[in-house]
Amino acid sequence: MNLTSRDQQVIWHPYTQMQLNDPPIAIIKGEGVYLFDEAGKKYIDAGSSWWVNIHGHAHPFIAKKVAEQLNTLEHVIFAGFTHQPAIELAENLLSILPSNQSKIFYSDNGSTAVEVAIKMAIQYWDNKGTRKGKIMAFEHSYHGDTFGAMSISGRSAFTKPFEELLFDVVHIPLPVAGQEKEVIQTCIRLIEEYKNDVAAFIFEPLVLGAGGMLMYDAAVLNSLLRIYKENSILTIADEVMTGFGRTGKYFACDYLELQPDMICLSKGITGGTMALGVTACTADIFNAFLSSERAKTFFHGHSYTANPVACAAALASFELLIKDECLQNIRRIENMHLSFIGKNRDNTFMKNLRCRGTILATDFITQEKTSYFNPLRDRLYSFFLKRGIILRPLGNTIYVMPPYCISNRDLEYIYDSLEEMNEIL
């Protein structure tokens, strides 16, 4: 019995309608940008395995550092104890994060990094003797699948069964091109309406990932951040997807003049090797929890908080990230994306071609409305799989977000395949 058959007997896969989807493809090996199935077929991992892999699969340097750590210390409780990988990683992260960031809080993944930030924001005000319980966020946003993260995400089919259990959130429209002034006016109106009850504003900077790779400008985000700061509302950047070079700079916040009070990180932090989450915050946030009253402690933690092996993987990934070669590859990918957009500006079946750093996205023309459940999704997915390309469309929106080590040749092959999409449209 092959791996796929064994899988179907015992495993329930994420974001998968098990009755309708094709059986999963069993992958037995990864190397660079490639994945190999049990039949020997090679695939280009053009989506970086859900946006986590930035240096390529089975990277020997990361593997070496992980193996060394496993032979030294695999784990220790992080309440009352510490270790070098966690300390060194925090130092490294703070060296490239915006200068207002001061402390690193570890968790397990993107959703938990967001949960930490929400709880920090609400308890920050509580510790100061003020009750502020509302969060503001963008419509169409996605911040994770745990209950707090679902609450602040845009309402959709993902959250519908749980709506009565989610806390109330004030959503504002996304300030896409041409709607900036209206969004700013809406923001001001809603802040006035809820007056002193808003604890924080959380946002995906410049690119909304799962919402459809929706992109907006840094200038309008600066304007919004200024409004929130003037109204004493904390700001949280969800850089789980955009962090570690994805948008062309280390962090999407590097495009901003004003900086958030908290930043959530995960996905690319370990180079796609292991799960790890981070919530960075300013000294002001941290200091609000310092007290002679134990009740003002931040009561949050995970069994695998700051796991030394995960931190070792992140340290190795960091070392690769800051090399000139990696930064040059990021610029190379962005330039190739921009050239592809220029070549296809008049394309009749690719709509709204857009790029931010290494992220390229387009919406394919279809009679059905743009949505996650657009039936074109399955045809797009199958089309690319047959060509040995792994791309996971968001409905009729397709995006290319490859590991930084991808070759020009493989990128050109992906672009050629995108241009051939008119065969099935």
Tab-separated table of N, CA, C and O in Angstrom, residues 51 138-143 174-176 202-218 220-221 237-243 245-249 251-253 255-256 267 334 354-362 394 397-401:
chain	number	residue	atom	x	y	z
A	51	TRP	N	3.983	29.430	2.431
A	51	TRP	CA	4.675	30.697	2.680
A	51	TRP	C	5.762	30.607	3.736
A	51	TRP	O	6.274	31.625	4.193
A	138	PHE	N	-8.925	45.362	9.599
A	138	PHE	CA	-9.391	45.523	8.230
A	138	PHE	C	-10.418	44.453	7.865
A	138	PHE	O	-10.316	43.299	8.297
A	139	GLU	N	-11.372	44.830	7.035
A	139	GLU	CA	-12.231	43.841	6.391
A	139	GLU	C	-11.355	42.951	5.498
A	139	GLU	O	-10.318	43.390	5.002
A	140	HIS	N	-11.777	41.704	5.299
A	140	HIS	CA	-11.075	40.733	4.447
A	140	HIS	C	-9.738	40.277	5.035
A	140	HIS	O	-8.992	39.551	4.376
A	141	SER	N	-9.432	40.708	6.256
A	141	SER	CA	-8.161	40.301	6.844
A	141	SER	C	-8.222	38.854	7.328
A	141	SER	O	-9.300	38.290	7.519
A	142	TYR	N	-7.065	38.270	7.504
A	142	TYR	CA	-6.957	36.922	8.075
A	142	TYR	C	-5.793	36.941	9.051
A	142	TYR	O	-4.672	37.320	8.697
A	143	HIS	N	-6.055	36.511	10.281
A	143	HIS	CA	-5.015	36.539	11.307
A	143	HIS	C	-4.801	35.193	11.982
A	143	HIS	O	-4.000	35.103	12.921
A	174	LEU	N	-10.544	48.090	3.553
A	174	LEU	CA	-9.145	48.117	3.159
A	174	LEU	C	-8.907	49.343	2.273
A	174	LEU	O	-9.659	49.585	1.331
A	175	PRO	N	-7.854	50.132	2.532
A	175	PRO	CA	-7.624	51.358	1.755
A	175	PRO	C	-6.932	51.105	0.420
A	175	PRO	O	-5.811	51.559	0.165
A	176	VAL	N	-7.619	50.369	-0.455
A	176	VAL	CA	-7.050	50.100	-1.776
A	176	VAL	C	-7.018	51.389	-2.577
A	176	VAL	O	-7.655	52.386	-2.224
A	202	ILE	N	-5.186	46.123	14.625
A	202	ILE	CA	-4.277	45.123	14.065
A	202	ILE	C	-4.403	45.130	12.554
A	202	ILE	O	-5.502	45.284	12.006
A	203	PHE	N	-3.289	44.941	11.858
A	203	PHE	CA	-3.301	45.026	10.396
A	203	PHE	C	-2.213	44.138	9.803
A	203	PHE	O	-1.178	43.884	10.431
A	204	GLU	N	-2.484	43.659	8.601
A	204	GLU	CA	-1.465	43.006	7.787
A	204	GLU	C	-0.847	44.118	6.936
A	204	GLU	O	-1.521	44.691	6.087
A	205	PRO	N	0.412	44.454	7.139
A	205	PRO	CA	0.988	45.602	6.441
A	205	PRO	C	1.225	45.361	4.951
A	205	PRO	O	1.890	44.403	4.560
A	206	LEU	N	0.593	46.190	4.130
A	206	LEU	CA	0.781	46.287	2.681
A	206	LEU	C	0.188	45.138	1.864
A	206	LEU	O	-0.214	45.342	0.716
A	207	VAL	N	0.125	43.932	2.421
A	207	VAL	CA	-0.432	42.787	1.686
A	207	VAL	C	-1.313	41.957	2.615
A	207	VAL	O	-0.851	41.494	3.656
A	208	LEU	N	-2.581	41.765	2.230
A	208	LEU	CA	-3.470	40.839	2.945
A	208	LEU	C	-3.342	39.482	2.271
A	208	LEU	O	-3.732	39.324	1.112
A	209	GLY	N	-2.788	38.509	2.972
A	209	GLY	CA	-2.472	37.220	2.378
A	209	GLY	C	-3.669	36.390	1.987
A	209	GLY	O	-4.086	36.353	0.830
A	210	ALA	N	-4.254	35.687	2.963
A	210	ALA	CA	-5.357	34.773	2.676
A	210	ALA	C	-6.589	35.490	2.157
A	210	ALA	O	-7.463	34.883	1.551
A	211	GLY	N	-6.681	36.802	2.378
A	211	GLY	CA	-7.806	37.581	1.866
A	211	GLY	C	-7.783	37.741	0.361
A	211	GLY	O	-8.728	38.302	-0.214
A	212	GLY	N	-6.712	37.281	-0.294
A	212	GLY	CA	-6.627	37.352	-1.753
A	212	GLY	C	-5.413	38.099	-2.255
A	212	GLY	O	-5.413	38.629	-3.366
A	213	MET	N	-4.342	38.140	-1.463
A	213	MET	CA	-3.139	38.897	-1.824
A	213	MET	C	-3.511	40.323	-2.233
A	213	MET	O	-3.073	40.850	-3.255
A	214	LEU	N	-4.364	40.939	-1.403
A	214	LEU	CA	-4.807	42.309	-1.636
A	214	LEU	C	-3.712	43.263	-1.179
A	214	LEU	O	-3.182	43.131	-0.077
A	215	MET	N	-3.382	44.235	-2.018
A	215	MET	CA	-2.257	45.120	-1.727
A	215	MET	C	-2.714	46.570	-1.625
A	215	MET	O	-3.621	47.001	-2.322
A	216	TYR	N	-2.064	47.305	-0.727
A	216	TYR	CA	-2.368	48.720	-0.557
A	216	TYR	C	-1.085	49.467	-0.231
A	216	TYR	O	-0.038	48.863	0.016
A	217	ASP	N	-1.144	50.795	-0.220
A	217	ASP	CA	0.053	51.612	-0.194
A	217	ASP	C	0.517	51.942	1.225
A	217	ASP	O	-0.295	52.066	2.154
A	218	ALA	N	1.825	52.123	1.377
A	218	ALA	CA	2.399	52.446	2.682
A	218	ALA	C	1.973	53.834	3.163
A	218	ALA	O	1.834	54.061	4.369
A	220	VAL	N	-0.907	55.475	2.929
A	220	VAL	CA	-2.202	55.503	3.624
A	220	VAL	C	-2.110	54.767	4.958
A	220	VAL	O	-2.762	55.151	5.933
A	221	LEU	N	-1.285	53.736	5.037
A	221	LEU	CA	-1.101	53.041	6.312
A	221	LEU	C	-0.431	53.967	7.322
A	221	LEU	O	-0.791	53.978	8.505
A	237	ALA	N	1.169	45.036	14.077
A	237	ALA	CA	1.442	44.594	12.709
A	237	ALA	C	1.524	43.074	12.673
A	237	ALA	O	2.362	42.479	13.354
A	238	ASP	N	0.650	42.457	11.897
A	238	ASP	CA	0.696	41.009	11.694
A	238	ASP	C	1.609	40.744	10.503
A	238	ASP	O	1.184	40.789	9.355
A	239	GLU	N	2.889	40.491	10.793
A	239	GLU	CA	3.884	40.229	9.743
A	239	GLU	C	4.169	38.739	9.616
A	239	GLU	O	5.241	38.343	9.161
A	240	VAL	N	3.212	37.921	9.993
A	240	VAL	CA	3.397	36.469	9.919
A	240	VAL	C	3.733	36.044	8.490
A	240	VAL	O	4.632	35.239	8.259
A	241	MET	N	3.014	36.601	7.516
A	241	MET	CA	3.286	36.274	6.121
A	241	MET	C	4.320	37.200	5.505
A	241	MET	O	5.187	36.771	4.738
A	242	THR	N	4.261	38.486	5.813
A	242	THR	CA	5.091	39.471	5.117
A	242	THR	C	6.518	39.565	5.636
A	242	THR	O	7.377	40.178	4.990
A	243	GLY	N	6.789	38.987	6.795
A	243	GLY	CA	8.109	39.109	7.395
A	243	GLY	C	9.206	38.338	6.687
A	243	GLY	O	8.953	37.460	5.863
A	245	GLY	N	11.632	39.260	4.474
A	245	GLY	CA	11.996	39.501	3.084
A	245	GLY	C	10.910	39.384	2.052
A	245	GLY	O	11.118	39.717	0.881
A	246	ARG	N	9.731	38.912	2.436
A	246	ARG	CA	8.697	38.638	1.446
A	246	ARG	C	8.299	39.870	0.625
A	246	ARG	O	7.978	39.758	-0.551
A	247	THR	N	8.288	41.042	1.254
A	247	THR	CA	7.836	42.239	0.546
A	247	THR	C	8.992	43.044	-0.047
A	247	THR	O	8.798	44.161	-0.518
A	248	GLY	N	10.192	42.484	-0.034
A	248	GLY	CA	11.340	43.167	-0.611
A	248	GLY	C	12.263	43.771	0.427
A	248	GLY	O	13.414	44.109	0.131
A	249	LYS	N	11.774	43.951	1.657
A	249	LYS	CA	12.581	44.392	2.779
A	249	LYS	C	12.414	43.359	3.886
A	249	LYS	O	11.546	42.499	3.813
A	251	PHE	N	11.069	43.500	6.701
A	251	PHE	CA	9.678	43.517	7.170
A	251	PHE	C	8.909	44.565	6.379
A	251	PHE	O	9.482	45.586	5.961
A	252	ALA	N	7.624	44.314	6.187
A	252	ALA	CA	6.788	45.291	5.490
A	252	ALA	C	6.765	46.613	6.239
A	252	ALA	O	6.629	47.687	5.639
A	253	CYS	N	6.916	46.570	7.558
A	253	CYS	CA	6.950	47.794	8.366
A	253	CYS	C	8.142	48.676	8.022
A	253	CYS	O	8.161	49.863	8.365
A	255	TYR	N	8.771	49.805	5.273
A	255	TYR	CA	8.314	50.800	4.298
A	255	TYR	C	7.618	51.981	4.989
A	255	TYR	O	7.278	52.962	4.328
A	256	LEU	N	7.387	51.876	6.297
A	256	LEU	CA	6.585	52.865	7.016
A	256	LEU	C	7.447	53.912	7.712
A	256	LEU	O	8.578	53.636	8.104
A	267	LYS	N	5.916	31.835	10.316
A	267	LYS	CA	6.177	31.313	8.965
A	267	LYS	C	7.655	31.266	8.609
A	267	LYS	O	8.348	30.329	8.975
A	334	GLU	N	11.937	40.051	-7.370
A	334	GLU	CA	11.035	41.198	-7.523
A	334	GLU	C	11.152	41.802	-8.914
A	334	GLU	O	10.141	42.106	-9.560
A	354	ARG	N	-0.272	42.288	-9.881
A	354	ARG	CA	0.305	43.100	-8.831
A	354	ARG	C	1.501	42.387	-8.209
A	354	ARG	O	1.608	41.154	-8.250
A	355	CYS	N	2.360	43.190	-7.614
A	355	CYS	CA	3.586	42.632	-7.039
A	355	CYS	C	4.013	43.487	-5.863
A	355	CYS	O	3.892	44.716	-5.883
A	356	ARG	N	4.510	42.852	-4.828
A	356	ARG	CA	5.164	43.534	-3.715
A	356	ARG	C	6.319	42.647	-3.287
A	356	ARG	O	6.113	41.566	-2.735
A	357	GLY	N	7.526	43.046	-3.623
A	357	GLY	CA	8.682	42.226	-3.312
A	357	GLY	C	8.637	40.911	-4.064
A	357	GLY	O	8.499	40.881	-5.288
A	358	THR	N	8.729	39.798	-3.347
A	358	THR	CA	8.754	38.473	-3.982
A	358	THR	C	7.357	37.903	-4.205
A	358	THR	O	7.225	36.760	-4.627
A	359	ILE	N	6.317	38.689	-3.892
A	359	ILE	CA	4.933	38.217	-4.018
A	359	ILE	C	4.329	38.735	-5.321
A	359	ILE	O	4.209	39.947	-5.532
A	360	LEU	N	3.954	37.834	-6.204
A	360	LEU	CA	3.267	38.175	-7.448
A	360	LEU	C	1.866	37.590	-7.389
A	360	LEU	O	1.684	36.444	-6.968
A	361	ALA	N	0.859	38.366	-7.778
A	361	ALA	CA	-0.517	37.861	-7.744
A	361	ALA	C	-1.304	38.390	-8.928
A	361	ALA	O	-1.009	39.466	-9.460
A	362	THR	N	-2.323	37.632	-9.319
A	362	THR	CA	-3.236	38.053	-10.370
A	362	THR	C	-4.584	37.374	-10.172
A	362	THR	O	-4.665	36.291	-9.583
A	394	LEU	N	-6.188	31.076	-4.318
A	394	LEU	CA	-7.217	31.585	-3.410
A	394	LEU	C	-8.429	31.891	-4.280
A	394	LEU	O	-8.597	33.004	-4.772
A	397	THR	N	-7.892	33.727	-7.626
A	397	THR	CA	-6.659	34.500	-7.471
A	397	THR	C	-5.487	33.543	-7.340
A	397	THR	O	-5.515	32.624	-6.520
A	398	ILE	N	-4.481	33.759	-8.166
A	398	ILE	CA	-3.299	32.902	-8.083
A	398	ILE	C	-2.105	33.773	-7.710
A	398	ILE	O	-2.025	34.930	-8.108
A	399	TYR	N	-1.210	33.222	-6.916
A	399	TYR	CA	-0.046	33.990	-6.498
A	399	TYR	C	1.202	33.121	-6.593
A	399	TYR	O	1.148	31.893	-6.497
A	400	VAL	N	2.322	33.781	-6.803
A	400	VAL	CA	3.626	33.125	-6.841
A	400	VAL	C	4.457	33.736	-5.725
A	400	VAL	O	4.669	34.951	-5.685
A	401	MET	N	4.901	32.893	-4.790
A	401	MET	CA	5.689	33.348	-3.640
A	401	MET	C	6.760	32.299	-3.368
A	401	MET	O	6.662	31.518	-2.431
